[in-house]
PDB file of C-alpha atoms in Angstrom:
ATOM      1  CA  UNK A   1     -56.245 -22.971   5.658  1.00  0.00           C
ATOM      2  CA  UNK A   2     -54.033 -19.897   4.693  1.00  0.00           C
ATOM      3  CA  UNK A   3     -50.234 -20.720   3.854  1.00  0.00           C
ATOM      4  CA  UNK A   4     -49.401 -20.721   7.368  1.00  0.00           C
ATOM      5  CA  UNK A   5     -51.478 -23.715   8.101  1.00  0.00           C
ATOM      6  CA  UNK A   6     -53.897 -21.080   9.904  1.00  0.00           C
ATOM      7  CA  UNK A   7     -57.908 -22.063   9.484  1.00  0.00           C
ATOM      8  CA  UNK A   8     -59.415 -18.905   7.937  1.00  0.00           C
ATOM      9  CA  UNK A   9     -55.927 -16.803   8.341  1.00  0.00           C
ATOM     10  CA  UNK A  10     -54.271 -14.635   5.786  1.00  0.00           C
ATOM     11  CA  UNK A  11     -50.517 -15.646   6.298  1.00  0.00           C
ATOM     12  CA  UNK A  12     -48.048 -15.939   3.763  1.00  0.00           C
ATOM     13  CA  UNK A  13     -45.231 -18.273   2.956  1.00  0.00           C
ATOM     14  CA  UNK A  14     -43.321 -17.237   0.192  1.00  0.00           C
ATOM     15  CA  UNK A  15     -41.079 -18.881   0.158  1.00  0.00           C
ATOM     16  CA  UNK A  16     -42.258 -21.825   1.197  1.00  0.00           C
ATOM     17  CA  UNK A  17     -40.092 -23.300   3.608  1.00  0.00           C
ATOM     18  CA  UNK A  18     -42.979 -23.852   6.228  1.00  0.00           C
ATOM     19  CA  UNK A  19     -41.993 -20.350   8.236  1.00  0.00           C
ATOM     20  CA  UNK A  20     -45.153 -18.055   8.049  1.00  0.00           C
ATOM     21  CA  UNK A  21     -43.062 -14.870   6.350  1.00  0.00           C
ATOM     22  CA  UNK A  22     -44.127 -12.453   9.214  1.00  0.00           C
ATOM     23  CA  UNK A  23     -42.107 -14.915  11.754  1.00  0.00           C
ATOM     24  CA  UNK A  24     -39.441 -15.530   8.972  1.00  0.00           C
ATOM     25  CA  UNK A  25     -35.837 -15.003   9.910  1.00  0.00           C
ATOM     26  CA  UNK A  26     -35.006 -14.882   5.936  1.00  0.00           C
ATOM     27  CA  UNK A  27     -37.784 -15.371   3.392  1.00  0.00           C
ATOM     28  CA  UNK A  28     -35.699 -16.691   0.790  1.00  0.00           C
ATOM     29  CA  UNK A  29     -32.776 -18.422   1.759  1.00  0.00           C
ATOM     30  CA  UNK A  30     -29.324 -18.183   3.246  1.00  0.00           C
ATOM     31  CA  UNK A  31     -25.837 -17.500   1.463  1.00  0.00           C
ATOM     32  CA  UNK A  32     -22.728 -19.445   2.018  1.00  0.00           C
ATOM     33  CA  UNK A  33     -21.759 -16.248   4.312  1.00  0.00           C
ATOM     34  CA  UNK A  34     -25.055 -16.639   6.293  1.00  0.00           C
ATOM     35  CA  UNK A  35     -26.743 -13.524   4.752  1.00  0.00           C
ATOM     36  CA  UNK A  36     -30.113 -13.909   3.847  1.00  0.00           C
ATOM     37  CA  UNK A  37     -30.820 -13.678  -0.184  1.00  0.00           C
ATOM     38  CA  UNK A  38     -27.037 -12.327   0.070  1.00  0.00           C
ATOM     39  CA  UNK A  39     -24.268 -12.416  -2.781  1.00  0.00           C
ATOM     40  CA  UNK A  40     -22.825 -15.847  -1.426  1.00  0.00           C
ATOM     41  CA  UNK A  41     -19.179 -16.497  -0.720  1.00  0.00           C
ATOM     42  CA  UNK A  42     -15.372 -15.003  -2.389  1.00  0.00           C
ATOM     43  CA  UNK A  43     -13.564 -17.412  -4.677  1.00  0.00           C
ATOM     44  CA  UNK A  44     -10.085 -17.455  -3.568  1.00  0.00           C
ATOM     45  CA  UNK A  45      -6.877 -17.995  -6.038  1.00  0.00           C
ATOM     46  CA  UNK A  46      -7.320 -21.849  -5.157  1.00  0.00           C
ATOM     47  CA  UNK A  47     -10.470 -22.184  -5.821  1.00  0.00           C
ATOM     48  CA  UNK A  48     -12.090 -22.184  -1.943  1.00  0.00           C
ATOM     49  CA  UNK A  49     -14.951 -19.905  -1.033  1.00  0.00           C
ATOM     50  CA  UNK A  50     -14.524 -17.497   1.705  1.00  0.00           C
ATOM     51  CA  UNK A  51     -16.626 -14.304   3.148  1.00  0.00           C
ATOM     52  CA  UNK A  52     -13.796 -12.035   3.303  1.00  0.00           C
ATOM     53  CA  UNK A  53     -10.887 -11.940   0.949  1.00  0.00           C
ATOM     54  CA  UNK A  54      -8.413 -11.735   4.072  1.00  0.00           C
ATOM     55  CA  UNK A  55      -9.994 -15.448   4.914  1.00  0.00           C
ATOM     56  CA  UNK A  56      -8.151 -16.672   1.818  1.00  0.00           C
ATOM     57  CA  UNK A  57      -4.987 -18.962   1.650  1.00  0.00           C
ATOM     58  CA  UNK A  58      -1.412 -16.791   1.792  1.00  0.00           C
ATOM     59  CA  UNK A  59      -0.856 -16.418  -1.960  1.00  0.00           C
ATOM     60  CA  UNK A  60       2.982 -16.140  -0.953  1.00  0.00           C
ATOM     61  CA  UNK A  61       3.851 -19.097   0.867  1.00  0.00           C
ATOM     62  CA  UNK A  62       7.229 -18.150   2.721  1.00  0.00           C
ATOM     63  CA  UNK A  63       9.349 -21.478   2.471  1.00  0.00           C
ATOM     64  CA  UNK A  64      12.769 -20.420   3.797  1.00  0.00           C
ATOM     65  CA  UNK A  65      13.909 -20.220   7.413  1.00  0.00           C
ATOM     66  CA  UNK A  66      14.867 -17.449   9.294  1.00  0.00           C
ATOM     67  CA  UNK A  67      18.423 -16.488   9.553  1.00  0.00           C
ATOM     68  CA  UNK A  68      19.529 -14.221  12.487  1.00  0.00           C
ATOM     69  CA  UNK A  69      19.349 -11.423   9.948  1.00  0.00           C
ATOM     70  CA  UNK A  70      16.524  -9.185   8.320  1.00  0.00           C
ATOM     71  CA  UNK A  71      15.354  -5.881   6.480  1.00  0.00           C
ATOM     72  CA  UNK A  72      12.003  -4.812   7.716  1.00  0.00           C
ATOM     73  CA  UNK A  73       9.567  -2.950   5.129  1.00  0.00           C
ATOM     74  CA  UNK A  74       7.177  -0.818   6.021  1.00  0.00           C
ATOM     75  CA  UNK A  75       4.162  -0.616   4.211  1.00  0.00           C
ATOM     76  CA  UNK A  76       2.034   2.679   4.760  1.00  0.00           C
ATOM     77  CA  UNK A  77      -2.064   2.907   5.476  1.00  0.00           C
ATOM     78  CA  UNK A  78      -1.483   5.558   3.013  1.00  0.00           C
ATOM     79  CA  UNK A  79      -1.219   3.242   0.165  1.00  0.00           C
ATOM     80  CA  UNK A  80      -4.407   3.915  -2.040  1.00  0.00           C
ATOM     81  CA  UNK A  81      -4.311   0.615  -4.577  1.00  0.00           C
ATOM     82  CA  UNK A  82      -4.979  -1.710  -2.125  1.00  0.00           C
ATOM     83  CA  UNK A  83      -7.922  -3.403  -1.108  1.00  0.00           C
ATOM     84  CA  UNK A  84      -8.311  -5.458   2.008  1.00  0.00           C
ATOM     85  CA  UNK A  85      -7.339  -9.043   1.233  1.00  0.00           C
ATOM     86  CA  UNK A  86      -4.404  -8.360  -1.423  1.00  0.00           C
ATOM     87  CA  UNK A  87      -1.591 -10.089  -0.907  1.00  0.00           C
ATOM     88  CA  UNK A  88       2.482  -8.666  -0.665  1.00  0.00           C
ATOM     89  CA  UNK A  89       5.558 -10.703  -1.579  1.00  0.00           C
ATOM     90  CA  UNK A  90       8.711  -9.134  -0.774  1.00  0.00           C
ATOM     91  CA  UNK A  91      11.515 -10.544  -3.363  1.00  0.00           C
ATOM     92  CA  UNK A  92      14.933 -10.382  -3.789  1.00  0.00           C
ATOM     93  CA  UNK A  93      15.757 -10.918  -7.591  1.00  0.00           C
ATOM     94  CA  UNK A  94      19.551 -12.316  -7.208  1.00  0.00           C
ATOM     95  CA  UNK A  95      19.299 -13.872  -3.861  1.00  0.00           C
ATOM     96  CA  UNK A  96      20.825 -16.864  -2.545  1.00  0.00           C
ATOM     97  CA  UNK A  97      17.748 -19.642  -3.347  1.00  0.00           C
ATOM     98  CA  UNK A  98      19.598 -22.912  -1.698  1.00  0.00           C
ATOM     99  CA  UNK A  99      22.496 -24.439   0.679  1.00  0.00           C
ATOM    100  CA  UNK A 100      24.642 -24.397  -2.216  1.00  0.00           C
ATOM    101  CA  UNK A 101      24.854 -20.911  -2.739  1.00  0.00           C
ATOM    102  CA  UNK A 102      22.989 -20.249  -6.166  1.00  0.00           C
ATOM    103  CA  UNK A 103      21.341 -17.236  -6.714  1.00  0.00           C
ATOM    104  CA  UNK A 104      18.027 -16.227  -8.397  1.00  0.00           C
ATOM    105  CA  UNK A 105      14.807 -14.865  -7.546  1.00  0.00           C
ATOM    106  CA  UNK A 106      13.601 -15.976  -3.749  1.00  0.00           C
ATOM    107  CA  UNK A 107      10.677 -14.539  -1.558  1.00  0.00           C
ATOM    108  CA  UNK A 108      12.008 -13.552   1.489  1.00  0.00           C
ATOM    109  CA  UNK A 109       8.738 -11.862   3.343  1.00  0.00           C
ATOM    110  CA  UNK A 110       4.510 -11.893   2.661  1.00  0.00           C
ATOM    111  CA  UNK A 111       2.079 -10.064   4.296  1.00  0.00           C
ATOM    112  CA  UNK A 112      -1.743  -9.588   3.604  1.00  0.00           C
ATOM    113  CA  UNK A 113      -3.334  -6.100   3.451  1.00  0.00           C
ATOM    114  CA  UNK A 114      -5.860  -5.219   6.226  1.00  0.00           C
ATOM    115  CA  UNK A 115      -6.056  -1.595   4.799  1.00  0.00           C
ATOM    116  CA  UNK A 116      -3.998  -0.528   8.332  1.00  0.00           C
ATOM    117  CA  UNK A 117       0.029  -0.095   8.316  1.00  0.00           C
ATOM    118  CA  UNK A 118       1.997  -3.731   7.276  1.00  0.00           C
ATOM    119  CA  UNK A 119       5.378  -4.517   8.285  1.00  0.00           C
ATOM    120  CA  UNK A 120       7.424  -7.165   6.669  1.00  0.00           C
ATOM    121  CA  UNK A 121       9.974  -8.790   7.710  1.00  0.00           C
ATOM    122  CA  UNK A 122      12.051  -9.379   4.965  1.00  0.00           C
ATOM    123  CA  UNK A 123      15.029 -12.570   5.863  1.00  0.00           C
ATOM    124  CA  UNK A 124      18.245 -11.849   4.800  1.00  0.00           C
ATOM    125  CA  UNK A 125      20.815 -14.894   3.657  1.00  0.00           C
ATOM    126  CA  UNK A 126      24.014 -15.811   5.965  1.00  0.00           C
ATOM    127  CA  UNK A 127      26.904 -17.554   4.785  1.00  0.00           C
ATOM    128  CA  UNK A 128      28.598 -19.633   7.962  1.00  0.00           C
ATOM    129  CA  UNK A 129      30.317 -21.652   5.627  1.00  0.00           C
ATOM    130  CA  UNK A 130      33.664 -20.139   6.432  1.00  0.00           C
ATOM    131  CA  UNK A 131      32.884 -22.010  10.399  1.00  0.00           C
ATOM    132  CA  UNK A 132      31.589 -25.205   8.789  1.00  0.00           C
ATOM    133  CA  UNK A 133      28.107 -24.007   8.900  1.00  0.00           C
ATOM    134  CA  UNK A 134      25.530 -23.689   6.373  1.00  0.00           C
ATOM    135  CA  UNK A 135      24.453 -21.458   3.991  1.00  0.00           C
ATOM    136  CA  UNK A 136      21.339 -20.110   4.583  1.00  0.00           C
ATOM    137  CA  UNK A 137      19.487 -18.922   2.217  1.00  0.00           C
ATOM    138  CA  UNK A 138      18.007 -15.007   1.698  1.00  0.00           C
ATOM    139  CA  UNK A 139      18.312 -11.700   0.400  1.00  0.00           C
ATOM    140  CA  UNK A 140      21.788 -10.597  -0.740  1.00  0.00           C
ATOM    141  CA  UNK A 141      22.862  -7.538   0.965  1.00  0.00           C
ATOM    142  CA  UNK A 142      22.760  -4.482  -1.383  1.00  0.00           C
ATOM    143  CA  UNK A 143      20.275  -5.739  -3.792  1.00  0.00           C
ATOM    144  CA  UNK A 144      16.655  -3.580  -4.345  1.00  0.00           C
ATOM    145  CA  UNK A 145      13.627  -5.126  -3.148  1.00  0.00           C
ATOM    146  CA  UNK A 146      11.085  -6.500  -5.804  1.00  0.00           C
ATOM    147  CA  UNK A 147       7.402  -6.283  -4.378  1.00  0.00           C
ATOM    148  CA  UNK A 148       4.949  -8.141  -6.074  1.00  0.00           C
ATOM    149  CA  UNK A 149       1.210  -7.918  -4.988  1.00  0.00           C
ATOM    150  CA  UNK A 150      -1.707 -10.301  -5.537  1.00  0.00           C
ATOM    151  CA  UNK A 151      -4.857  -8.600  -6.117  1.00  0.00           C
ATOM    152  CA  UNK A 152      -7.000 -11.045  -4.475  1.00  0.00           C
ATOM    153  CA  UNK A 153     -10.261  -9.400  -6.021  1.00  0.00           C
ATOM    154  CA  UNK A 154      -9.136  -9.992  -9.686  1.00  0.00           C
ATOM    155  CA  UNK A 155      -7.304 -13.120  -9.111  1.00  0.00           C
ATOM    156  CA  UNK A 156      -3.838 -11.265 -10.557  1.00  0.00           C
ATOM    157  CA  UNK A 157      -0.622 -10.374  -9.650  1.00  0.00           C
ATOM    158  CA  UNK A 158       1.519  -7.562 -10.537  1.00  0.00           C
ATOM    159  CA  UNK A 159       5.004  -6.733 -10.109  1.00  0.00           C
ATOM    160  CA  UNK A 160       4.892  -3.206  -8.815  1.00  0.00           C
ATOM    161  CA  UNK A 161       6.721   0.173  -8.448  1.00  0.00           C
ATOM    162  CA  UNK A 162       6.197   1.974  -5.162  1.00  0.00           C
ATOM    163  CA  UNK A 163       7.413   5.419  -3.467  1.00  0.00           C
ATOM    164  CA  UNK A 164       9.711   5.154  -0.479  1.00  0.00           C
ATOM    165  CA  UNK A 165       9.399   7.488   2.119  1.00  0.00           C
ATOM    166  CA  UNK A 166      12.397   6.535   4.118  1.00  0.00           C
ATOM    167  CA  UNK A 167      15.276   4.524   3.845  1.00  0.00           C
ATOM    168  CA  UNK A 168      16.566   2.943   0.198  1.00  0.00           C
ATOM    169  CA  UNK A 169      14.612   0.112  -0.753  1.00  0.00           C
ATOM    170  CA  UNK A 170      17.261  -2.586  -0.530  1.00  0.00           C
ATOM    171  CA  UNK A 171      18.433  -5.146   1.554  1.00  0.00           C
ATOM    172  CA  UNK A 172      20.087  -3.649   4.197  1.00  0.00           C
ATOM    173  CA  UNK A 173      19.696  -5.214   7.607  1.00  0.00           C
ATOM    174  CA  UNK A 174      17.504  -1.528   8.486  1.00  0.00           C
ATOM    175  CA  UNK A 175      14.172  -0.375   7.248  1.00  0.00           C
ATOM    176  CA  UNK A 176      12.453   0.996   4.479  1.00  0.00           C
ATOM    177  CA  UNK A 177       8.955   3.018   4.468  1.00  0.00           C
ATOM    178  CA  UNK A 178       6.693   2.887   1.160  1.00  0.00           C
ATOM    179  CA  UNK A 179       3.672   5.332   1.719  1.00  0.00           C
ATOM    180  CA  UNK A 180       2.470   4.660  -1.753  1.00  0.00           C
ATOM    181  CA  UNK A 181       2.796   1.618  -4.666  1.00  0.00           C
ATOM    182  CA  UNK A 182       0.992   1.770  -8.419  1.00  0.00           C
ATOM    183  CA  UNK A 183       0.226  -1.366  -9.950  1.00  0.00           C
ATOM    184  CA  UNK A 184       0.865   0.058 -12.891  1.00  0.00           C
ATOM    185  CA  UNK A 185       4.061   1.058 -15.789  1.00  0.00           C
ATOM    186  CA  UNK A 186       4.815   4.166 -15.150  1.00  0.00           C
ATOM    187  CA  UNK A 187       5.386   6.486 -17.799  1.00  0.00           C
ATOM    188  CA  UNK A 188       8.553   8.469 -18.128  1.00  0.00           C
ATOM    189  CA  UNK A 189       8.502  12.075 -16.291  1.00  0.00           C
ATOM    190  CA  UNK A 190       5.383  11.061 -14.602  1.00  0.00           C
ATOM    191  CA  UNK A 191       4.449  10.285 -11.155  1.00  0.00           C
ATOM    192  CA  UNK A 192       0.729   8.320 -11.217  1.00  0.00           C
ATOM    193  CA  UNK A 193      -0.450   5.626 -13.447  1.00  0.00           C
ATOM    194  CA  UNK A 194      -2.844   8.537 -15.026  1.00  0.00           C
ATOM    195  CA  UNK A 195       0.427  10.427 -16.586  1.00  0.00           C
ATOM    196  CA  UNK A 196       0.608  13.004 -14.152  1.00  0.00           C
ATOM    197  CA  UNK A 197       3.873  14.947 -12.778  1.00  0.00           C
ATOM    198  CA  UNK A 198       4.653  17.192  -9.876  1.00  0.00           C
ATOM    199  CA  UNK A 199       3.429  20.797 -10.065  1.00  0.00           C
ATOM    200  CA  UNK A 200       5.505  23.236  -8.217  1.00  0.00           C
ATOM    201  CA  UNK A 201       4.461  22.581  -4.856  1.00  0.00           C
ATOM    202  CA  UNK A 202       5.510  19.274  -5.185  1.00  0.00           C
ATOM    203  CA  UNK A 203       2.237  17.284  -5.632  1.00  0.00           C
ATOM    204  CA  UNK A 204       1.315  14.982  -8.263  1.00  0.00           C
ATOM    205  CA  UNK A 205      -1.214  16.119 -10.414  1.00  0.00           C
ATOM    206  CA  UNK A 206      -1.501  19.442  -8.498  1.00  0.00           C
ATOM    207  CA  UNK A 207      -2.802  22.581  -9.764  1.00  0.00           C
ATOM    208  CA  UNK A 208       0.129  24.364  -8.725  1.00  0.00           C
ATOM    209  CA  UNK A 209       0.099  27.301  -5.982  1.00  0.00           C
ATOM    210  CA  UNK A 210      -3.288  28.207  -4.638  1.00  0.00           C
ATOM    211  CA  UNK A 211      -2.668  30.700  -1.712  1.00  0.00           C
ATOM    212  CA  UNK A 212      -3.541  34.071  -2.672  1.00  0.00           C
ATOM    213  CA  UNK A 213      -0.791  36.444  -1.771  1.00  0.00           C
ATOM    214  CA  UNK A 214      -1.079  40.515  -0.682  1.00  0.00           C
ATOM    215  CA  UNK A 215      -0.038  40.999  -4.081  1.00  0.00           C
ATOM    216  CA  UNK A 216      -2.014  39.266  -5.667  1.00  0.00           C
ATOM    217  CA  UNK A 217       0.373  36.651  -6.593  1.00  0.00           C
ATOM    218  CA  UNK A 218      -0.030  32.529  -6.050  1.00  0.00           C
ATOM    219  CA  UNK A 219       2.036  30.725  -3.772  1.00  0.00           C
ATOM    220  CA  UNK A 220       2.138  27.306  -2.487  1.00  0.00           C
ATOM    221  CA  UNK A 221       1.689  28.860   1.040  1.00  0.00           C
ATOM    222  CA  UNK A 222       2.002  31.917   3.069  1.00  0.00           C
ATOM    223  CA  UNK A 223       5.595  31.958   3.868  1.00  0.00           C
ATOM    224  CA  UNK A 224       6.486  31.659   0.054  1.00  0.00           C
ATOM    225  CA  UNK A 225       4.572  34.889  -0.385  1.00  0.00           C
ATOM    226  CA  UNK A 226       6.728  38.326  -1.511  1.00  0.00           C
ATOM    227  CA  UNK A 227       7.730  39.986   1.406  1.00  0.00           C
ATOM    228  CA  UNK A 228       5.517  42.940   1.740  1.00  0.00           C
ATOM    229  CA  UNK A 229       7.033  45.845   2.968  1.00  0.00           C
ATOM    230  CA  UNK A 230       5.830  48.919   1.594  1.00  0.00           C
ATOM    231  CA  UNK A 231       8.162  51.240   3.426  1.00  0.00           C
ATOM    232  CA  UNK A 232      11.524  49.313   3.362  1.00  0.00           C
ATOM    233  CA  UNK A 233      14.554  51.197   1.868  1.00  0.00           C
ATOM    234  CA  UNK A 234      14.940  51.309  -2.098  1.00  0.00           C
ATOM    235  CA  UNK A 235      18.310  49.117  -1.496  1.00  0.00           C
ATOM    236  CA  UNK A 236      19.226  46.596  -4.460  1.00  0.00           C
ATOM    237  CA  UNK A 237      19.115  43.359  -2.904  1.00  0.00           C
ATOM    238  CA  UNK A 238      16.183  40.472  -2.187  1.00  0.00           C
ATOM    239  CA  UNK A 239      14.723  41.679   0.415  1.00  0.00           C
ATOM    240  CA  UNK A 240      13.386  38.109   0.968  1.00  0.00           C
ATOM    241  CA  UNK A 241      16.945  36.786   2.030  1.00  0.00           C
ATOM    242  CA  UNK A 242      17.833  39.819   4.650  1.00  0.00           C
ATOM    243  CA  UNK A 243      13.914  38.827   6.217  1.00  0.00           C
ATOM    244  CA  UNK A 244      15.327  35.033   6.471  1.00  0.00           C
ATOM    245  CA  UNK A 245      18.591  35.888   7.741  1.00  0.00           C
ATOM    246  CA  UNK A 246      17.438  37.707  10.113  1.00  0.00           C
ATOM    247  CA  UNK A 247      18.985  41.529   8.996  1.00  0.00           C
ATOM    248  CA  UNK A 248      15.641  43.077   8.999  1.00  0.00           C
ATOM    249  CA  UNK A 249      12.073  43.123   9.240  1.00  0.00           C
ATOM    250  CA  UNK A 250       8.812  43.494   7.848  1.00  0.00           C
TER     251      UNK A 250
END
């Protein structure tokens, strides 16, 4: 009998689990995730196994109510420092924590990072007590926003700078759109975590201007080119600002 039980066969159990391998869904065995011979399962900050990061707990458990009143925050797909799974908590450093009124640091909004645009709604505090209602607690109007982010694949969290591309990154009952956030201490005069700052064009870490001009000249694109206008009178003036104005042409 052959491995596979077979009288004079050639079949082969490997793994012996009483599956002849050539009608073996998996010759080995089975991960937590169901993947045969595969890596197993994610550890998650609390200690549970998952397949996919974005399976795990919220690491920023939102324990205030709403109020009536918000700031939303719009996080870009541009970001690049975030994987799938990571974790955002939107804080407000002096905000009201309790029905008393005290202040301190309170998270006011979470979201988790699919690696598509994230919008959080970020509660903002109301003070009825003037009507013999509560106070509710929130963001204080006027104060920055403090976004911390759980990196769910190294089990850390970082308090983080970010770029806004709209709006002024406080609590202000509108919005606010970050397109980019470093998990990193940016140094002085730079504009990445690697030390970079803007060339002239504006981009960080650029090379500068790369369009070739007529002249022979680099330019961060065509319309920043000199004017060329080889038969134009020999006035003294920039010829540039009469072509913009509208005075002349090329």
């Amino acid at each position: 009998y052959d491995e596979c039980g077979a009288c004079g066969g050639n079949g082969v159990d490997a793994d012996n689990d009483g599956i002849c391998d050539d009608v073996d869904d998996c010759v080995g065995e089975f991960d937590f995730c169901g993947v045969c011979n595969g890596p197993g399962g994610l550890d998650c900050f609390d200690g549970s196994e998952v397949c996919d990061l974005q399976d795990c707990p919220s690491y920023y458990n939102l324990e205030i109510d709403e109020t009536g009143e918000s700031t939303l925050f719009i996080f870009q797909d541009s970001i690049s420092s975030l994987s799938s799974g990571d974790n955002l908590g939107v804080f407000d450093a002096n905000g009201v924590v309790d029905a008393a009124g005290n202040t301190g640091e309170i998270l006011v909004g979470s979201g988790v990072w699919t690696g598509e645009q994230l919008e959080v709604v970020a509660i903002s505090s109301q003070d009825l007590s003037e009507f013999g209602g509560p106070i509710l607690p929130g963001s204080s109007s006027g104060n920055s926003m403090v976004l911390k982010v759980w990196k769910a694949d190294e089990l850390v969290e970082y308090t983080v700078d970010y770029d806004i591309n709209t709006g002024s990154g406080t609590f202000n009952e509108l919005f606010t759109v970050i397109d980019e956030i470093y998990l990193c201490e940016i140094p002085e005069g730079a504009c990445d975590c690697d030390g970079n700052t803007f060339d002239e064009c504006g981009v960080c870490g650029g090379d500068g201007g790369e369009f070739l001009c007529w002249d022979g000249s680099f330019a961060c694109s065509e319309e920043e080119c000199p004017l060329e206008c080889a038969n134009c009178p020999d006035w003294d003036v920039n010829i540039n600002e009469y072509q913009n104005n509208g005075s002349i042409t090329a």
